[in-house]
Coordinates of C-alpha atoms in Angstrom, one line a residue:
M28 CA 95.1 82.7 107.4
N29 CA 93.6 85.5 109.4
V30 CA 93.6 89.3 108.6
Y31 CA 93.6 91.8 111.4
K32 CA 93.2 95.6 110.8
F33 CA 94.2 98.2 113.4
G34 CA 93.0 101.7 112.8
G35 CA 94.6 105.0 113.7
A36 CA 93.1 105.1 117.1
S37 CA 94.4 101.7 118.0
V38 CA 98.1 102.9 117.3
K39 CA 97.9 106.5 118.2
D40 CA 100.6 106.5 120.9
A41 CA 103.0 104.3 122.8
D42 CA 100.5 103.0 125.1
S43 CA 98.1 102.0 122.2
I44 CA 100.9 100.1 120.5
K45 CA 101.5 98.3 123.7
N46 CA 97.9 97.5 123.8
V47 CA 98.2 95.9 120.4
V48 CA 100.5 93.3 121.9
N49 CA 97.8 92.6 124.6
V50 CA 95.1 92.2 122.0
L51 CA 97.2 89.7 119.9
R52 CA 98.1 87.6 123.0
T53 CA 94.4 87.7 123.9
S54 CA 92.9 86.8 120.6
G55 CA 95.8 84.8 119.0
Y56 CA 97.9 85.7 116.1
N57 CA 99.3 82.7 114.3
N58 CA 99.1 82.8 110.5
T59 CA 98.0 86.4 110.5
V60 CA 98.4 89.4 108.4
I61 CA 98.3 92.6 110.6
V62 CA 97.2 95.8 108.5
V63 CA 98.0 99.0 110.2
S64 CA 96.8 102.5 109.8
A65 CA 98.8 105.7 110.1
M66 CA 99.0 106.7 113.8
G67 CA 96.2 109.1 115.3
N68 CA 95.9 112.4 113.4
T69 CA 99.0 111.7 111.2
T70 CA 97.1 111.7 107.9
N71 CA 95.6 115.0 108.7
E72 CA 99.0 116.5 109.4
L73 CA 100.4 115.1 106.3
E74 CA 97.5 116.7 104.4
E75 CA 98.7 120.0 105.9
I76 CA 102.1 119.4 104.2
V77 CA 100.4 118.9 101.0
N78 CA 98.6 122.2 101.4
S79 CA 101.6 124.0 102.6
Y80 CA 103.6 122.7 99.5
F81 CA 101.0 124.2 97.1
V82 CA 100.3 127.5 99.0
N83 CA 103.7 128.8 100.2
N84 CA 106.2 125.9 100.0
N85 CA 106.7 126.3 103.7
Y86 CA 106.3 122.8 104.9
S87 CA 109.3 122.1 107.1
D88 CA 107.5 122.9 110.3
C89 CA 104.9 120.5 109.5
I90 CA 107.3 117.8 108.9
E91 CA 109.2 118.4 112.0
K92 CA 106.0 118.3 114.1
I93 CA 105.1 114.9 112.7
R94 CA 108.7 113.7 113.1
K95 CA 108.9 115.0 116.8
N96 CA 105.6 113.2 117.6
H97 CA 106.8 109.9 116.2
F98 CA 110.3 110.0 117.8
E99 CA 108.6 110.8 121.1
I100 CA 106.6 107.5 120.7
L101 CA 109.7 105.7 119.6
S102 CA 111.6 106.9 122.8
Q103 CA 108.8 105.2 124.8
L104 CA 109.0 102.0 123.1
F105 CA 112.7 101.4 122.2
D106 CA 116.3 102.1 123.3
Y107 CA 117.9 104.7 121.3
K108 CA 120.5 102.4 119.9
E109 CA 118.0 100.2 118.2
N110 CA 117.7 100.3 114.4
I111 CA 114.2 101.5 114.2
F112 CA 115.3 105.1 114.8
T113 CA 117.5 104.9 111.7
I114 CA 114.6 103.4 109.7
I115 CA 112.1 106.1 110.7
N116 CA 114.7 108.8 110.2
K117 CA 115.2 107.6 106.6
Y118 CA 111.4 108.0 105.9
F119 CA 111.5 111.7 106.8
S120 CA 114.6 112.2 104.8
D121 CA 112.8 110.6 101.9
L122 CA 109.8 112.9 102.5
Y123 CA 112.0 116.0 102.2
T124 CA 113.6 114.7 99.1
F125 CA 110.5 114.0 97.3
L126 CA 109.2 117.5 98.0
K127 CA 112.4 119.0 96.9
K128 CA 112.8 117.1 93.7
N129 CA 109.2 116.7 92.6
K130 CA 108.4 118.4 89.3
S131 CA 104.7 117.4 89.0
Q132 CA 101.8 119.8 89.7
N133 CA 99.2 117.0 89.9
Y134 CA 97.6 117.6 93.3
N135 CA 96.3 114.1 93.7
F136 CA 99.6 112.5 92.8
I137 CA 101.5 114.6 95.2
Y138 CA 98.9 113.9 97.9
D139 CA 99.4 110.3 97.5
Q140 CA 103.2 110.2 97.7
I141 CA 103.2 112.4 100.8
V142 CA 100.3 110.9 102.8
S143 CA 101.5 107.3 102.2
F144 CA 104.4 108.1 104.7
G145 CA 101.9 107.8 107.5
E146 CA 101.2 104.1 107.1
L147 CA 104.8 103.2 106.0
I148 CA 106.1 104.7 109.3
S149 CA 103.4 103.4 111.7
S150 CA 103.7 99.8 110.3
Q151 CA 107.4 99.8 110.8
I152 CA 107.0 101.0 114.4
V153 CA 104.4 98.4 115.2
S154 CA 106.3 95.6 113.4
N155 CA 109.6 96.4 115.3
Y156 CA 107.8 96.6 118.7
L157 CA 105.9 93.3 118.1
N158 CA 109.3 91.6 117.4
K159 CA 110.7 93.2 120.5
S160 CA 107.7 91.8 122.4
E161 CA 108.5 88.3 121.0
I162 CA 105.6 88.3 118.5
I163 CA 107.8 87.4 115.6
N164 CA 106.6 88.9 112.4
T165 CA 107.9 90.1 108.9
W166 CA 107.2 93.6 107.7
I167 CA 106.1 93.7 104.1
D168 CA 105.5 96.7 101.7
I169 CA 101.8 96.3 100.6
R170 CA 102.7 98.2 97.4
D171 CA 104.5 95.1 96.3
Y172 CA 101.2 93.3 96.3
I173 CA 98.1 95.5 95.8
K174 CA 98.3 97.0 92.4
T175 CA 96.0 99.7 91.0
D176 CA 95.6 102.1 88.1
N177 CA 96.9 105.7 88.5
T178 CA 93.6 107.1 89.8
Y179 CA 95.4 108.8 92.6
R180 CA 93.6 109.2 95.9
E181 CA 90.9 106.5 94.6
G182 CA 92.9 103.7 93.2
K183 CA 91.0 101.1 91.2
V184 CA 92.4 97.8 92.0
I185 CA 93.9 95.5 89.2
W186 CA 92.6 92.3 90.6
K187 CA 94.3 89.7 88.3
L188 CA 97.6 91.2 88.9
T189 CA 97.1 91.6 92.6
E190 CA 95.8 88.1 93.0
K191 CA 98.9 86.9 91.1
N192 CA 101.2 88.7 93.4
F193 CA 99.7 86.8 96.5
E194 CA 100.0 83.4 94.8
N195 CA 103.3 82.3 96.5
F196 CA 102.5 84.1 99.8
D197 CA 103.8 82.0 102.7
T198 CA 100.6 81.8 104.9
S199 CA 102.4 80.1 107.8
K200 CA 103.9 83.3 109.1
V201 CA 102.8 86.5 110.8
Y202 CA 103.2 89.8 108.8
V203 CA 102.6 93.5 109.4
T204 CA 101.9 95.7 106.6
Q205 CA 100.1 99.0 105.7
G206 CA 96.4 99.9 105.1
F207 CA 95.3 102.4 102.6
L208 CA 98.2 102.0 100.1
A209 CA 98.8 100.4 96.7
A210 CA 101.1 101.0 93.8
D211 CA 100.5 101.8 90.0
D212 CA 102.6 100.2 87.3
N213 CA 105.3 102.8 87.8
Y214 CA 105.5 101.9 91.5
F215 CA 104.1 105.4 92.6
S216 CA 102.0 105.2 95.8
V217 CA 98.3 105.1 95.2
T218 CA 95.8 105.5 98.0
L219 CA 92.5 103.7 98.0
G220 CA 90.1 106.4 99.1
R221 CA 87.4 106.4 101.8
E222 CA 87.9 103.5 104.3
G223 CA 91.0 102.5 102.4
S224 CA 92.7 100.7 105.4
D225 CA 89.6 98.5 105.8
Y226 CA 89.4 97.8 102.1
S227 CA 93.2 96.9 102.1
A228 CA 92.5 94.3 104.6
A229 CA 89.5 92.9 102.6
I230 CA 91.7 92.8 99.5
I231 CA 94.3 90.8 101.4
A232 CA 91.7 88.5 102.8
Y233 CA 90.1 87.9 99.5
C234 CA 93.5 87.1 97.8
L235 CA 94.6 84.8 100.6
Q236 CA 91.2 83.2 101.0
A237 CA 91.4 83.9 104.7
E238 CA 89.3 82.1 107.3
N239 CA 88.2 85.6 108.8
M240 CA 89.0 89.2 109.0
I241 CA 88.8 91.2 112.2
I242 CA 88.6 95.0 112.5
W243 CA 89.7 96.3 115.8
K244 CA 88.0 99.5 116.8
D245 CA 87.4 101.6 120.0
V246 CA 83.6 100.6 120.1
P247 CA 82.2 97.1 121.2
G248 CA 81.2 96.4 117.5
V249 CA 78.5 97.5 115.1
M250 CA 75.8 99.4 117.1
N251 CA 72.3 99.9 116.1
A252 CA 72.6 103.6 116.6
D253 CA 75.2 106.3 117.3
P254 CA 75.5 106.4 121.1
K255 CA 76.2 110.0 120.9
Y256 CA 72.6 110.8 119.6
F257 CA 70.7 107.7 120.7
K258 CA 70.9 106.8 124.6
E259 CA 69.7 103.2 124.2
A260 CA 72.1 102.1 121.5
Q261 CA 72.8 98.4 121.6
L262 CA 75.2 96.1 120.1
L263 CA 74.3 93.9 116.9
K264 CA 75.9 90.6 117.5
F265 CA 75.3 89.2 114.1
I266 CA 74.5 91.0 110.8
S267 CA 74.4 90.0 107.1
Y268 CA 76.6 91.4 104.4
E269 CA 73.6 92.9 102.8
E270 CA 72.3 94.5 105.8
T271 CA 75.6 96.1 106.5
I272 CA 75.5 97.6 103.0
E273 CA 72.0 99.0 103.5
L274 CA 73.1 100.6 106.8
S275 CA 76.2 102.2 105.1
F276 CA 74.1 103.5 102.2
Y277 CA 71.8 105.3 104.5
G278 CA 74.8 106.9 106.3
A279 CA 75.4 104.6 109.4
S280 CA 79.1 104.6 110.6
V281 CA 79.6 100.9 109.8
I282 CA 81.7 99.2 107.2
H283 CA 81.9 100.7 103.7
P284 CA 80.4 98.6 100.9
K285 CA 83.6 98.3 99.0
T286 CA 85.2 96.6 102.0
I287 CA 82.2 94.2 102.2
Q288 CA 82.2 93.2 98.5
P289 CA 85.4 91.1 98.3
L290 CA 84.6 89.4 101.6
Q291 CA 81.1 88.6 100.4
Q292 CA 82.4 87.2 97.1
K293 CA 84.4 84.5 99.1
E294 CA 82.0 84.4 102.2
I295 CA 84.8 85.4 104.5
P296 CA 83.3 86.5 107.9
L297 CA 84.1 89.9 109.1
N298 CA 84.3 90.5 112.9
V299 CA 84.2 93.9 114.4
R300 CA 85.7 94.0 117.8
S301 CA 87.0 96.4 120.5
F302 CA 90.7 96.7 121.1
I303 CA 89.7 98.1 124.5
Y304 CA 87.9 94.8 125.5
P305 CA 89.6 92.3 123.1
E306 CA 88.1 89.2 125.1
K307 CA 84.5 90.3 123.9
K308 CA 83.2 88.8 120.7
G309 CA 81.9 92.1 119.0
T310 CA 79.8 91.9 115.9
I311 CA 80.1 89.1 113.1
I312 CA 79.1 90.1 109.6
K313 CA 78.6 87.0 107.4
K314 CA 76.4 85.4 104.9
G315 CA 72.8 84.9 105.9
A316 CA 73.3 86.3 109.3
T317 CA 70.1 88.1 110.6
I318 CA 69.4 90.5 113.3
D319 CA 67.3 88.3 115.5
P320 CA 64.9 89.6 116.6
L321 CA 65.0 92.4 114.1
I322 CA 66.3 95.3 116.1
P323 CA 65.5 98.8 114.8
C324 CA 68.5 100.5 113.5
F325 CA 68.7 104.3 113.8
I326 CA 70.8 106.5 111.5
L327 CA 71.1 110.2 111.8
K328 CA 72.5 112.7 109.2
K329 CA 72.7 116.2 110.2
D330 CA 73.5 119.3 108.4
I331 CA 72.1 118.2 105.0
H332 CA 69.8 120.1 102.7
L333 CA 66.3 119.5 101.4
L334 CA 65.9 120.6 97.8
T335 CA 62.5 120.6 96.2
I336 CA 62.6 120.9 92.3
S337 CA 59.3 121.7 90.4
S338 CA 58.6 122.0 86.7
R339 CA 57.7 125.5 85.7
D340 CA 54.8 124.7 83.5
F341 CA 53.3 121.9 85.8
S342 CA 54.5 119.2 83.4
F343 CA 55.3 115.8 84.9
M344 CA 58.8 115.1 86.3
Q345 CA 59.4 112.6 83.6
E346 CA 62.6 110.7 82.4
K347 CA 64.0 113.8 80.5
N348 CA 63.9 116.1 83.5
L349 CA 65.1 113.4 86.0
S350 CA 68.0 112.5 83.7
Y351 CA 69.0 116.2 83.6
I352 CA 68.8 116.6 87.4
F353 CA 70.8 113.4 88.2
N354 CA 73.4 114.2 85.6
K355 CA 74.0 117.6 87.4
L356 CA 74.2 115.9 90.7
S357 CA 76.7 113.4 89.4
V358 CA 79.0 116.0 87.7
L359 CA 79.0 118.1 90.8
N360 CA 79.6 115.1 93.2
I361 CA 76.6 115.9 95.3
K362 CA 75.3 112.8 97.1
V363 CA 71.6 112.2 97.5
T364 CA 70.5 110.6 100.8
M365 CA 66.8 110.7 100.3
L366 CA 64.6 110.8 97.3
N367 CA 60.8 111.5 96.9
I368 CA 59.1 111.9 93.6
A369 CA 55.7 113.4 93.0
A370 CA 53.8 114.3 89.7
V371 CA 55.4 117.7 89.3
S372 CA 58.2 117.9 91.7
I373 CA 61.0 115.8 93.2
S374 CA 62.5 116.4 96.7
L375 CA 66.0 115.4 97.6
C376 CA 68.0 115.4 100.6
V377 CA 71.5 116.2 99.6
E378 CA 75.1 116.4 101.1
D379 CA 77.4 119.3 100.0
K380 CA 80.7 117.8 100.9
Y381 CA 82.5 119.5 98.1
N382 CA 80.7 122.9 98.4
N383 CA 79.0 122.6 95.0
L384 CA 75.4 123.2 96.1
S385 CA 75.2 126.9 94.9
K386 CA 76.5 125.8 91.5
L387 CA 73.8 123.1 91.3
I388 CA 71.1 125.6 92.3
E389 CA 72.4 128.0 89.8
E390 CA 72.2 125.4 86.9
L391 CA 68.9 124.0 87.8
E392 CA 67.1 127.4 88.3
I393 CA 67.4 127.9 84.5
F394 CA 64.8 125.2 83.9
F395 CA 63.0 124.7 87.2
K396 CA 61.5 126.3 90.3
L397 CA 63.5 125.5 93.3
N398 CA 62.9 125.6 97.1
I399 CA 65.7 124.8 99.6
I400 CA 65.8 124.4 103.2
K401 CA 69.4 124.2 104.5
N402 CA 70.9 122.3 107.5
V403 CA 68.1 119.9 108.3
S404 CA 68.3 116.4 109.9
L405 CA 67.4 113.2 108.1
Y406 CA 66.5 110.2 110.4
T407 CA 66.4 106.8 108.8
I408 CA 65.1 103.8 110.7
R409 CA 65.7 100.3 109.4
H410 CA 63.2 97.6 110.6
S411 CA 60.9 100.4 111.8
N412 CA 57.3 100.3 113.2
A413 CA 54.4 102.6 113.7
E414 CA 55.3 103.2 117.5
I415 CA 58.9 104.1 116.7
Q416 CA 57.9 106.4 113.9
H417 CA 55.3 108.2 116.1
K418 CA 57.8 108.7 118.9
L419 CA 60.6 109.9 116.7
K420 CA 58.5 112.7 115.0
S421 CA 56.4 113.7 118.0
N422 CA 56.7 117.5 118.7
K423 CA 59.0 117.9 115.8
N424 CA 58.8 120.1 112.6
V425 CA 58.5 117.3 110.0
L426 CA 59.2 118.4 106.4
L427 CA 59.0 115.2 104.6
E428 CA 58.7 111.5 105.4
Q429 CA 58.4 108.1 103.5
L430 CA 58.2 104.5 104.2
V431 CA 59.6 101.8 101.9
K432 CA 59.0 98.4 103.1
D433 CA 60.4 98.6 106.6
T434 CA 62.7 101.4 106.2
Y435 CA 61.3 104.8 107.4
Q436 CA 62.9 108.3 106.5
V437 CA 61.8 111.5 108.0
V438 CA 63.3 115.1 107.4
I439 CA 63.1 117.3 110.4
N440 CA 63.9 121.0 110.7
D441 CA 65.6 121.4 114.0
S442 CA 65.9 125.1 113.8
L443 CA 62.1 125.6 114.2

């Protein structure tokens, strides 16, 4: 069994869906589960409906915009008499019904029930178009299989139940299903959080003991740097699970660790390939794979903040102080991307995704002296060497740097 995952960019419009047919015919599709994300920006547009629902209850225009976009795609793929128009129309009717009848005020619950329509609709369109193109497949609702608790927007997989649901799965067929989605024990939709569609595919691969999993993207594979910032970025042909997790930890736009973990447990190779050039092999992530020779990997995180915390009485930054600081970081959901500890101070590069930095400063200033430099850039280089380090920081305002084994990090203030 194989598992393919097609993200939003690969099914964003009619031409993209037609290209999925080309990808499958080029790469082969027998005994495959095809996992599909919502089309293009649909998830963002559904989030607007959630916000409108809570702010002014004026969500009809948002729904009609999404409906119009999807029916425009349908008109380019199908004849008006085909049943897919009725299927998709019912989803939009169900969306209206939920919004009118819902009594819950739980934002995360409502978010998941609304946003889930994106994957349900896109997977139906892809499944029907593949059948029309003689790639015969069965559409399945992944909520019948992947079960989670009721932690809406970040569902925790109930593995034993999920594995049991796949026990009698017929692996001789082709299927199309949804990424990002699961269901709790009341059959309410639960989304799987960041990189949820990749994670869905990995869960399926794990439960079916798949031979491999392929993620189809608009890039050649996993690069050693972001081409937007590094002109000489190159493809990594092979990479280990561990190295992928390391790169992700430091902020690289690769595969999220939670996607890697189920694959690593059963040693299922992950192939990252281009849906633009499906004949190319891309990157293979598997056990024991090494970057040979060790190609330096460059990761840039912009608009982060350098926070230096010092004890007021020159006492050491011992366990009690560190415990207090990291507890506050955890409670406020502030991510640390670099850490440097000295005798009487600690320096942190932090991301303020949830706009809680001011609250953190307010609480820490009670006990510590603080210095903060906002909107700096953090460069991380895996498999670094002295020549690369010197070139990177040359003629730049370096605020902090450190080297741990062959991983080099440097904080630079671009505004000076």
